[in-house]
Short mmCIF file of C-alpha atoms and ligand atoms in Angstrom, two decimals:
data_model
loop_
_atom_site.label_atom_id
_atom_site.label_comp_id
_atom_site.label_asym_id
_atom_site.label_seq_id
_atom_site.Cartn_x
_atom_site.Cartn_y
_atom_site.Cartn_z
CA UNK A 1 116.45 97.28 118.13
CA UNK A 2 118.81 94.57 118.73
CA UNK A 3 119.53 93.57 115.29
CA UNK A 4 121.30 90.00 114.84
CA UNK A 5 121.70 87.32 111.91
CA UNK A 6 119.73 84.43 112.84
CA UNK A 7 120.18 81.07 110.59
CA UNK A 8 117.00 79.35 110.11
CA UNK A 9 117.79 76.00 109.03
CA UNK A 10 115.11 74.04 107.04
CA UNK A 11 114.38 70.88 109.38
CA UNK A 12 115.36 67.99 106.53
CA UNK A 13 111.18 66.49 106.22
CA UNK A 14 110.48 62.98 106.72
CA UNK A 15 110.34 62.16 102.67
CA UNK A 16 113.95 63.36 102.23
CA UNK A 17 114.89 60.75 98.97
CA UNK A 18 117.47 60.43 95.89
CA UNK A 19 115.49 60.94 93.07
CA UNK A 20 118.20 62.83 91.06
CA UNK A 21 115.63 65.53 89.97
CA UNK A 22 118.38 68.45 89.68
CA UNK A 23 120.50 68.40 86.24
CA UNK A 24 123.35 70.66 86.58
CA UNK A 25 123.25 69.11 90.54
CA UNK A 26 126.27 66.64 90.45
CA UNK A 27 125.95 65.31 93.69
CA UNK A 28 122.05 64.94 93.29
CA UNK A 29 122.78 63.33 90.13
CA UNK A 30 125.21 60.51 91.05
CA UNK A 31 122.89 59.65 93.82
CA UNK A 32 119.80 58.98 91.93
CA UNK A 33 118.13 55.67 92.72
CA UNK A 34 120.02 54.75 96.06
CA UNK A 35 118.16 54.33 99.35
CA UNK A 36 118.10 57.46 101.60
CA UNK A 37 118.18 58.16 105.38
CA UNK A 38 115.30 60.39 106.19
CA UNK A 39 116.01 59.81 109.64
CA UNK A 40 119.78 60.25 109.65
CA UNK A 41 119.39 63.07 107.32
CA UNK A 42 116.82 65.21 109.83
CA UNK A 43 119.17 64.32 113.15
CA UNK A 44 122.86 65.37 111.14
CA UNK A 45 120.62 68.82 110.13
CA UNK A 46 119.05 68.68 113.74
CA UNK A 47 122.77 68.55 115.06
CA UNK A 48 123.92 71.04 112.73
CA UNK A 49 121.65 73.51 114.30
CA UNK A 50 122.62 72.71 118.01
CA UNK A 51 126.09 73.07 117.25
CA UNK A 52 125.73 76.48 116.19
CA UNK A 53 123.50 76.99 118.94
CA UNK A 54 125.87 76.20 121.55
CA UNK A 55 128.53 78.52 119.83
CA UNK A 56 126.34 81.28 120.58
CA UNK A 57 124.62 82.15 117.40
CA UNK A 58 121.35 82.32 117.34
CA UNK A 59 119.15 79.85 115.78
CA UNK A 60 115.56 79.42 114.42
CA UNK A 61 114.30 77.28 112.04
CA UNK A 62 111.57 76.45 109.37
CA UNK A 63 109.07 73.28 109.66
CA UNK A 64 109.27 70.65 106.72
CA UNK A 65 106.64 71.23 103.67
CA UNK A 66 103.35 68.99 103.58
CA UNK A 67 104.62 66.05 101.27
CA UNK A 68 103.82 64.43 99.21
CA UNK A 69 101.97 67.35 97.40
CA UNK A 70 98.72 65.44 96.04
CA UNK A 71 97.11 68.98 94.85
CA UNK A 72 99.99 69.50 92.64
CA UNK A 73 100.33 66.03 91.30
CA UNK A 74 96.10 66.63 90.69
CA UNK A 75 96.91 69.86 88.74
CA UNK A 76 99.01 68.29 87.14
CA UNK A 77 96.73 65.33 86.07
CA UNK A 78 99.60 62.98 87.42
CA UNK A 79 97.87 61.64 90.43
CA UNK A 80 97.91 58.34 88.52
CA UNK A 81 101.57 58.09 89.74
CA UNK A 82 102.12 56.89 85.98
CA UNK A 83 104.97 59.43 85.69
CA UNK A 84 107.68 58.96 88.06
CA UNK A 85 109.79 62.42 87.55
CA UNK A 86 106.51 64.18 88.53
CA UNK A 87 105.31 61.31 91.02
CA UNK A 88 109.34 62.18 92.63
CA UNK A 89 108.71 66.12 92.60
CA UNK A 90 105.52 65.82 94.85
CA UNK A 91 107.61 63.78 97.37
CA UNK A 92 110.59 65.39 97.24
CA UNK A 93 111.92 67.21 100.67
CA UNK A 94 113.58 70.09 98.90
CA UNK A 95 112.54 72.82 100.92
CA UNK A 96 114.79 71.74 103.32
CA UNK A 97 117.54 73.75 101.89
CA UNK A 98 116.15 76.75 103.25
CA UNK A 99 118.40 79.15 101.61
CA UNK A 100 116.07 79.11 98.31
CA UNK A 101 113.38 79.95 100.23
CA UNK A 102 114.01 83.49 100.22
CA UNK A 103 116.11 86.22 99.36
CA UNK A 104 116.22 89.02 102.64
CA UNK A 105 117.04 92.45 102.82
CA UNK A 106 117.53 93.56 106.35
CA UNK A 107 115.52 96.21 107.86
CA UNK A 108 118.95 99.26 107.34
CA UNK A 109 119.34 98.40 103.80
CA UNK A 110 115.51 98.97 103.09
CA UNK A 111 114.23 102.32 102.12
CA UNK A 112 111.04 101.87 104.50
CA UNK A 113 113.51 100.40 107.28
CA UNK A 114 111.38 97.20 107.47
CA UNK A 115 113.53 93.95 106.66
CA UNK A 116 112.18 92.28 103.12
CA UNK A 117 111.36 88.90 102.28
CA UNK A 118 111.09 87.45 98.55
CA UNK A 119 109.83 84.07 98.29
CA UNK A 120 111.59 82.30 95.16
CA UNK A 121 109.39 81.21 92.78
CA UNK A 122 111.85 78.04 92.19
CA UNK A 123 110.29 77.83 88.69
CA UNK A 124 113.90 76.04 87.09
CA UNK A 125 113.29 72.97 88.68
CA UNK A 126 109.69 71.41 88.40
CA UNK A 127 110.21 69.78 91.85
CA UNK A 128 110.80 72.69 93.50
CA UNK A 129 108.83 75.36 92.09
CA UNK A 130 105.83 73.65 94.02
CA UNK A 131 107.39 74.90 97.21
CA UNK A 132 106.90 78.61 97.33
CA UNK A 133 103.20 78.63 98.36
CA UNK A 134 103.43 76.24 101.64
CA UNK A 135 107.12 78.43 102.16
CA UNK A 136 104.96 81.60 101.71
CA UNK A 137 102.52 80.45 104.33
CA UNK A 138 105.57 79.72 107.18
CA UNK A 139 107.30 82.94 105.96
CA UNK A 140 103.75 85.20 107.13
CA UNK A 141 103.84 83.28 110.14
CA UNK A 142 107.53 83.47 111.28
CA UNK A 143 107.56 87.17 110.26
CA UNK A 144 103.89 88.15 110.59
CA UNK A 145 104.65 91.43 112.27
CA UNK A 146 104.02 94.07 109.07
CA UNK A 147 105.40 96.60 111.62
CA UNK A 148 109.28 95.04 110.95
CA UNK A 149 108.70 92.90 108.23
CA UNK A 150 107.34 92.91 104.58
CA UNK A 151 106.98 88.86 103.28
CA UNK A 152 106.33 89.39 99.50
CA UNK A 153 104.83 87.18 96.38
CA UNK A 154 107.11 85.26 94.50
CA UNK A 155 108.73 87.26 91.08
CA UNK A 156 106.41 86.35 87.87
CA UNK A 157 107.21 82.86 86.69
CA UNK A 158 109.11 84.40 83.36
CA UNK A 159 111.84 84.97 85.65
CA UNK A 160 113.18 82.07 87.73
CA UNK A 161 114.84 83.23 91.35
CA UNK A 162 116.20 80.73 93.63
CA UNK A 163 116.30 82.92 96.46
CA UNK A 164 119.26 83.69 98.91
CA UNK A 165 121.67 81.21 97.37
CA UNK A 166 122.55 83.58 94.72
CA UNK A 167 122.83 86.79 97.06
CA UNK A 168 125.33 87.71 99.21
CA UNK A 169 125.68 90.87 102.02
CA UNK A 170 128.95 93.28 102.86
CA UNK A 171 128.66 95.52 105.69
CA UNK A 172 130.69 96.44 108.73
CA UNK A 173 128.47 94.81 110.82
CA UNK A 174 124.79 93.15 110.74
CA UNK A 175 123.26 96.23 112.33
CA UNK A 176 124.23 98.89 109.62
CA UNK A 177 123.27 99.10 106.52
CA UNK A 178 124.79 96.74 103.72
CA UNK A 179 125.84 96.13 100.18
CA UNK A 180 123.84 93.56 98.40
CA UNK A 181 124.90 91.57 95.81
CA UNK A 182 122.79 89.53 93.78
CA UNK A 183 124.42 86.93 91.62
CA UNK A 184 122.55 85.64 88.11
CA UNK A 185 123.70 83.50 85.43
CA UNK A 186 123.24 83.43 81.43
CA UNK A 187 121.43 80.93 79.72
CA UNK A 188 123.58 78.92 77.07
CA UNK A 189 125.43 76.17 78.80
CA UNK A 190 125.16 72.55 79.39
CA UNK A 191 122.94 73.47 82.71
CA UNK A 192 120.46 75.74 83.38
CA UNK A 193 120.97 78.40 85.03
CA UNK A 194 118.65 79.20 87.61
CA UNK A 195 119.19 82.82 88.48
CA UNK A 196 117.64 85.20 86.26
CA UNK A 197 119.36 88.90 86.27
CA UNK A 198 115.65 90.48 86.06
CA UNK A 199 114.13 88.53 88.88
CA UNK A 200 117.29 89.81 90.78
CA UNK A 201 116.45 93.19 89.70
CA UNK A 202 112.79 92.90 90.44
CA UNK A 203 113.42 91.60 93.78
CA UNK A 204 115.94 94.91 94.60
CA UNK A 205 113.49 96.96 93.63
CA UNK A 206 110.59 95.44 95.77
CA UNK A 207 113.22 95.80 98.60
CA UNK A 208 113.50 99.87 98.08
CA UNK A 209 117.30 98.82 98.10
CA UNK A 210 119.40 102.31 97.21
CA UNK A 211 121.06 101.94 93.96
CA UNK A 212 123.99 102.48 95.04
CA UNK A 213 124.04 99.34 97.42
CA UNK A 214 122.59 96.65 95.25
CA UNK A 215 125.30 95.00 92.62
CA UNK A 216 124.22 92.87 89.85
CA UNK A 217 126.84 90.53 88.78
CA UNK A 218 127.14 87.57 86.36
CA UNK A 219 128.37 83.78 87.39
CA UNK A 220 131.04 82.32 85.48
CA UNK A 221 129.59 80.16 82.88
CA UNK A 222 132.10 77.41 83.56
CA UNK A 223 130.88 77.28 87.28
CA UNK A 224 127.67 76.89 86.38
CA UNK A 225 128.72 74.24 83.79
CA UNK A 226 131.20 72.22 86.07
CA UNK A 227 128.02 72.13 88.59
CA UNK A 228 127.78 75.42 90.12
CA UNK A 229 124.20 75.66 90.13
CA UNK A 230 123.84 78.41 92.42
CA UNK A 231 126.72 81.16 93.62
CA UNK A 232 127.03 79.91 97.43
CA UNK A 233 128.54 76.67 96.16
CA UNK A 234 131.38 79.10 95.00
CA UNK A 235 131.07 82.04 97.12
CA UNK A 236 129.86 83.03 100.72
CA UNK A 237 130.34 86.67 102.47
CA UNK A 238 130.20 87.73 106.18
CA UNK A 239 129.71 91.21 106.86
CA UNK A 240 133.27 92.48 105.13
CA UNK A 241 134.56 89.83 104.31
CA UNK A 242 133.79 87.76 100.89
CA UNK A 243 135.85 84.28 100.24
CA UNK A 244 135.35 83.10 96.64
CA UNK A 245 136.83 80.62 94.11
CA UNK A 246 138.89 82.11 91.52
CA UNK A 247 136.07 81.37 88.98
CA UNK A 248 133.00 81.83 90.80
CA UNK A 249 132.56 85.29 88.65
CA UNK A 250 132.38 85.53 85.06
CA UNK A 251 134.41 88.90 84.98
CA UNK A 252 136.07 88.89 87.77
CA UNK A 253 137.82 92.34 88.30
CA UNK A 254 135.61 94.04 87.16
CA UNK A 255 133.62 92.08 90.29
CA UNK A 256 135.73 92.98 92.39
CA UNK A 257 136.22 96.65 91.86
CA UNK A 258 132.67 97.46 91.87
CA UNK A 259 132.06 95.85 95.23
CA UNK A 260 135.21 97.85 96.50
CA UNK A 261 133.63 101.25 94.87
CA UNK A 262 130.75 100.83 96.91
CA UNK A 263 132.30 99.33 99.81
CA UNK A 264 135.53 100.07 100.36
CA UNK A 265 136.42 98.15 103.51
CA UNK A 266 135.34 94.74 101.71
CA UNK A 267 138.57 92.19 102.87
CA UNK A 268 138.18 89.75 99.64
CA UNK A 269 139.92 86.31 99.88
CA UNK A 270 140.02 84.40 96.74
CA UNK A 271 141.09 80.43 96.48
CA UNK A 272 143.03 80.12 93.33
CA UNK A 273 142.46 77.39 91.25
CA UNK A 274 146.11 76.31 91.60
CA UNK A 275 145.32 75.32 94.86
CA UNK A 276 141.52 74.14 95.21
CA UNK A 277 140.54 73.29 91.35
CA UNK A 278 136.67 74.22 90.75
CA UNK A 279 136.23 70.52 90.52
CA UNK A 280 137.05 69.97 94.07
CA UNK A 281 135.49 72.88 95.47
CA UNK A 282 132.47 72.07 94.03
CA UNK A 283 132.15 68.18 95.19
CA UNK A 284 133.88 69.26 98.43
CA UNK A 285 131.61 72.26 98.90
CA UNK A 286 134.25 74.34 101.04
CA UNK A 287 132.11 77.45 99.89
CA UNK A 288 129.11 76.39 100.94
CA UNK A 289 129.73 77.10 104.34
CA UNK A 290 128.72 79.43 107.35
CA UNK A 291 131.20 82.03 107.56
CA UNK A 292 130.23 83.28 110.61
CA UNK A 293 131.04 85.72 113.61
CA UNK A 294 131.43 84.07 116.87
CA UNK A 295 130.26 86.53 119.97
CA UNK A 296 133.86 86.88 121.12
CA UNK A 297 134.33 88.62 117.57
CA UNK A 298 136.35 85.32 116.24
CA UNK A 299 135.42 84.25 112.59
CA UNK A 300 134.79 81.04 111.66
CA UNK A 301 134.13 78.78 108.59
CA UNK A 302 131.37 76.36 109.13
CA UNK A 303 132.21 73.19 106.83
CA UNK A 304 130.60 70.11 105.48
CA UNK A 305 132.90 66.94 106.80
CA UNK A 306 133.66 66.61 102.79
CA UNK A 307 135.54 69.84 102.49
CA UNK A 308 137.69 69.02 105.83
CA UNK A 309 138.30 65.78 104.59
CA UNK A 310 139.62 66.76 100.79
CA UNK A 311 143.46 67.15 100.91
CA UNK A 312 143.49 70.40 98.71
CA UNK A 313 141.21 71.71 100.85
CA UNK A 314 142.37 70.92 103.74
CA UNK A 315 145.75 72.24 103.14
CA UNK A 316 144.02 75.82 101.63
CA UNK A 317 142.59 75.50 105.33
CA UNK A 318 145.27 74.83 107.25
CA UNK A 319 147.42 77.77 105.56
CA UNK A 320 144.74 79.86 106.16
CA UNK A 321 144.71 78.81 110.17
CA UNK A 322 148.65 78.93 110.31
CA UNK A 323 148.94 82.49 108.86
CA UNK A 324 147.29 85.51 109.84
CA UNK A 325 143.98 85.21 107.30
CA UNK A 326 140.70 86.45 108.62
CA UNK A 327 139.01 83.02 109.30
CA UNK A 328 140.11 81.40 112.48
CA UNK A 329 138.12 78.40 113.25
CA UNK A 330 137.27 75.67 110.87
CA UNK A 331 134.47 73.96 112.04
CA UNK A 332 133.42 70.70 110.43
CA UNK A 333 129.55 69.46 110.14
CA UNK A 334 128.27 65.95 109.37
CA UNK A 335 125.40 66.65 106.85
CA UNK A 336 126.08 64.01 104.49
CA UNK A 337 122.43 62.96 103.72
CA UNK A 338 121.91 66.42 102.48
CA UNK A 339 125.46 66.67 100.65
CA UNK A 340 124.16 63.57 98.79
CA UNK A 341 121.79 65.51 97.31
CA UNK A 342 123.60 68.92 96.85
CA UNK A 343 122.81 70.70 99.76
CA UNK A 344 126.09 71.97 102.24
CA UNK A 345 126.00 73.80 105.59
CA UNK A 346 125.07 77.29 103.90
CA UNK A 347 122.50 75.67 101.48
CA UNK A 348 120.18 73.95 104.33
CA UNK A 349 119.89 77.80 106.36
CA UNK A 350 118.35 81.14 105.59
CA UNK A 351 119.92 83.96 107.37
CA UNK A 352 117.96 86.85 108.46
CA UNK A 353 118.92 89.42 110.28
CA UNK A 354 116.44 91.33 112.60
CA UNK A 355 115.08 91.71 116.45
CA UNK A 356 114.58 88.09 117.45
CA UNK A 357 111.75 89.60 119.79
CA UNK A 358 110.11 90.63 116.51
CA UNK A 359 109.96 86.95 115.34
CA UNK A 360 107.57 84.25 116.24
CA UNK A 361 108.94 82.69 119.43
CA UNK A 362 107.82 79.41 118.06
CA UNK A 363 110.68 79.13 115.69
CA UNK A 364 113.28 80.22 117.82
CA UNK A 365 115.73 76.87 118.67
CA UNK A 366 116.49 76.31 122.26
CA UNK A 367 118.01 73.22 123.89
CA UNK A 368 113.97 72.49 124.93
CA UNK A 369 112.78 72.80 121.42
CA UNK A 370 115.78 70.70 119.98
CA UNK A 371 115.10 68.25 122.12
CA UNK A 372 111.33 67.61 121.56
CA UNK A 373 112.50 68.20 117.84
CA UNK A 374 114.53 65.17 118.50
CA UNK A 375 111.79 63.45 120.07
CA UNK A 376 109.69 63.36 117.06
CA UNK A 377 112.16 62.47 114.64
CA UNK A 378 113.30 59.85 116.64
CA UNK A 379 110.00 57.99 117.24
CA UNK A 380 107.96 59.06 113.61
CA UNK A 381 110.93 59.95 110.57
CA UNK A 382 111.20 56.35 108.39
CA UNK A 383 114.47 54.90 108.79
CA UNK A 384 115.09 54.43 105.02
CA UNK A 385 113.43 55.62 101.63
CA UNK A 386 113.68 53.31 98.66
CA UNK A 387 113.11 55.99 95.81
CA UNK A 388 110.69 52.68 94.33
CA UNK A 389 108.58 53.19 97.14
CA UNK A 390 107.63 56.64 96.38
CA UNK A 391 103.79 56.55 95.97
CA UNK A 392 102.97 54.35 98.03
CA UNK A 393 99.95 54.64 99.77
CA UNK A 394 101.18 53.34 103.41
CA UNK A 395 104.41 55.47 103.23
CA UNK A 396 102.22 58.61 102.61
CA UNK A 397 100.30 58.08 105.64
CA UNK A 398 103.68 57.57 107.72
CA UNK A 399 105.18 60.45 106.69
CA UNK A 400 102.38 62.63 106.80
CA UNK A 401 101.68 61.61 110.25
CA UNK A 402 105.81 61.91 110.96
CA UNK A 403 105.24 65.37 110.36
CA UNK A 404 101.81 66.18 112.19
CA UNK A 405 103.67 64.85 115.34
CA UNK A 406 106.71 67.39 114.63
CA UNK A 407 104.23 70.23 114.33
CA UNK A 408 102.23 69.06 117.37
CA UNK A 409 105.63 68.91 119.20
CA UNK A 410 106.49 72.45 118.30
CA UNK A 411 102.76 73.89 119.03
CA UNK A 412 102.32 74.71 115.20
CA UNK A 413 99.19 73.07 114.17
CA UNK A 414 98.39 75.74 112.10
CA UNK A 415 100.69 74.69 109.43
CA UNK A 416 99.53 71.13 109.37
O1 SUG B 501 117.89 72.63 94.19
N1 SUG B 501 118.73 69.47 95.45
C1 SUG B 501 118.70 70.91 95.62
C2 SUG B 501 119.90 71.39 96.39
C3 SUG B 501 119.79 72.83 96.75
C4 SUG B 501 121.04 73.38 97.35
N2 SUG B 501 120.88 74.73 97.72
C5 SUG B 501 121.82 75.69 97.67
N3 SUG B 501 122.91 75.56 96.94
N4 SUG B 501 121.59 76.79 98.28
C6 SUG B 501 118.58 71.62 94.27
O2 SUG B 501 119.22 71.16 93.32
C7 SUG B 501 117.83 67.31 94.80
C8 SUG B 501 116.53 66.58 94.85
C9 SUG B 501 116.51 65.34 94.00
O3 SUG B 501 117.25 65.26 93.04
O4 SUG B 501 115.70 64.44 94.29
C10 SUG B 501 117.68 68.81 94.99
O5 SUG B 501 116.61 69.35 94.74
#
């Protein structure tokens, strides 16, 4: 088996829009009401994904969900369009942040050696807990062989999971097997907190992860409450290496020494808040990155333009280039559209790591696919979305349409 971490990146769908659904999401919050760039939005995550192509990672990705969702809005007796939160959530283009689609266990961590998919139920947020089924669907179909893959049911609804954003992987390299950390936070503060310890614990178990490599740690209640609303905006790991903010971790030492007791060549860099304050990592989003491995072995740090362009941050950066630190490329992304609405570099991919000749060819990126992907965008994605004009009859059919012609482009009319 030729086991690699592939980032599918959810292609931003043609409804992308600032409703300002997410409390506890500052940046999704502050841009409630403005005009969006569905277009703009899809090409900067389109050009995301052939960046990292052309750096030699691998790259697949995940079709947009059909939207608006007129079933739900029906089951929800809202079809009226009469309430506009509700009337929002069925538009909304959320699954594009593909790293709350799923959390993944990789095929050596499991104890049946298959890798292990959990769809997140998403239940926090009423706009996105509509997303699992239609993810559910693509998920079967991406990874439909049962032979190297197990794609499971959502955790019961009691227990809200919000997928990979909250879990993180050490090993020495993709291949062998890995330490697992899931990440949950406590009810009780000024936002919710999305990340339930029990779905966390359900979803381990479901995995067959060994006991001994599955952690279970608690968020620090002030990053959740200065906007923190899921770990990766404060953390991100690469096989042994974790970087973290000072207070991503409610208790952090004692953290820190149970990921060393069960994984002793973890390398754990920590930004103080001296230097980057949580503030400014959150609205810069330096930790939601890609902290990747380059084929020539080189690590690098995959940022959102915001974080390169934030003096503290830059200057944490730059130290870390200048001196002998593990990371050794900075990389800045455009993704703006997305960052508007909360979603960085790491939030808009899911990484999996298996055979890519196990996967479904179809959502495997190459310069061909990109390009048609392009294509369709281009000619089909609206140019702007007035969150007023959500509901409206004529923009449905356009954007339902915009995406028939993606699928048609990328010979998955199944999922239409
Ligand atoms: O769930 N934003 C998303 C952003 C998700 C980011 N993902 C990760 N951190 N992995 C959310 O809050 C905004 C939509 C709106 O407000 O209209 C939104 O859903």
């Amino acid at each position: 088996m030729n086991l690699v971490e592939i980032n599918f990146d959810g292609i931003v769908g043609p409804t992308h829009n600032f409703a300002g659904l997410s409390l506890g999401n500052l940046a999704a919050t502050a841009h409630a009401g403005q005009v969006s760039y569905p277009r703009a939005a899809a090409l900067q995550g389109l050009e995301k994904m052939r960046a990292n192509l052309a750096l030699g990672l691998p790259q697949g990705f995940f079709a947009p969900l059909p939207r608006p969702n007129g079933t739900w809005l029906e089951a929800l007796a809202a079809d009226d369009g009469t309430d506009p939160v509700l009337l929002a959530g069925a538009w909304s283009a959320s699954a594009m942040w593909a790293a709350n689609a799923a959390t993944v266990s990789p095929a050596p961590d499991t104890a049946d050696g298959r890798c292990h998919l959990t769809v997140a139920n998403l239940v926090t947020m009423p706009h996105r807990a509509h997303e699992w089924p239609d993810t559910l669907t693509q998920l079967r179909l991406v990874f439909a062989h049962a032979r190297y893959f197990a794609v499971h049911e959502p955790v019961p609804p009691c227990f809200g999971d919000e997928g990979a954003a909250n879990h993180m992987r050490l090993t020495s390299a993709h291949g062998e097997p890995g330490l697992e950390i899931f990440v949950y936070g406590k009810a009780g503060g000024p936002f919710p907190a999305r990340q339930h310890e029990q779905a966390s614990r359900i979803v381990a178990r479901r995995h067959g992860l060994d006991p001994e490599r599955a952690l279970f740690i608690e968020q620090s209640p002030e990053a959740i409450a200065a906007g923190a609303f899921h770990n990766d905006v404060v953390a991100v790991a690469n096989e042994h290496l974790l970087l973290a903010h000072e207070q991503a971790f409610a208790d952090p030492a004692a953290a820190y020494a149970g990921i060393g007791a069960r994984f002793p060549e973890v390398e754990i860099v920590t930004v103080p808040a001296s230097a980057v304050s949580l503030a400014e990592a959150i609205r810069s989003y330096l930790f939601n990155a890609q902290l990747v491995t380059l084929p020539a072995g080189e690590v690098a740090l995959v940022v959102p333009t915001e974080a390169w362009e934030s003096a503290p941050v830059r200057r944490w950066l730059d130290s870390m280039l200048a001196g002998n630190g593990p990371i050794r490329r900075v990389i800045p992304v455009d993704v703006r559209q997305s960052m508007a609405n909360g979603g960085g570099p790491a939030c808009l991919r899911l990484r999996v790591v298996a055979d890519p000749a196990t996967i479904d060819p179809r959502f495997l990126l190459t310069d061909d696919k990109a390009l048609r992907i392009e294509r369709a965008i281009a000619a089909t994605w609206p140019e702007t979305i007035d969150p007023q004009e959500l509901g409206s009859r004529q923009l449905a059919d356009r954007v339902r349409a915009a995406r028939l012609a993606l699928l048609e482009a990328l010979d998955l009319g199944e999922l239409a």
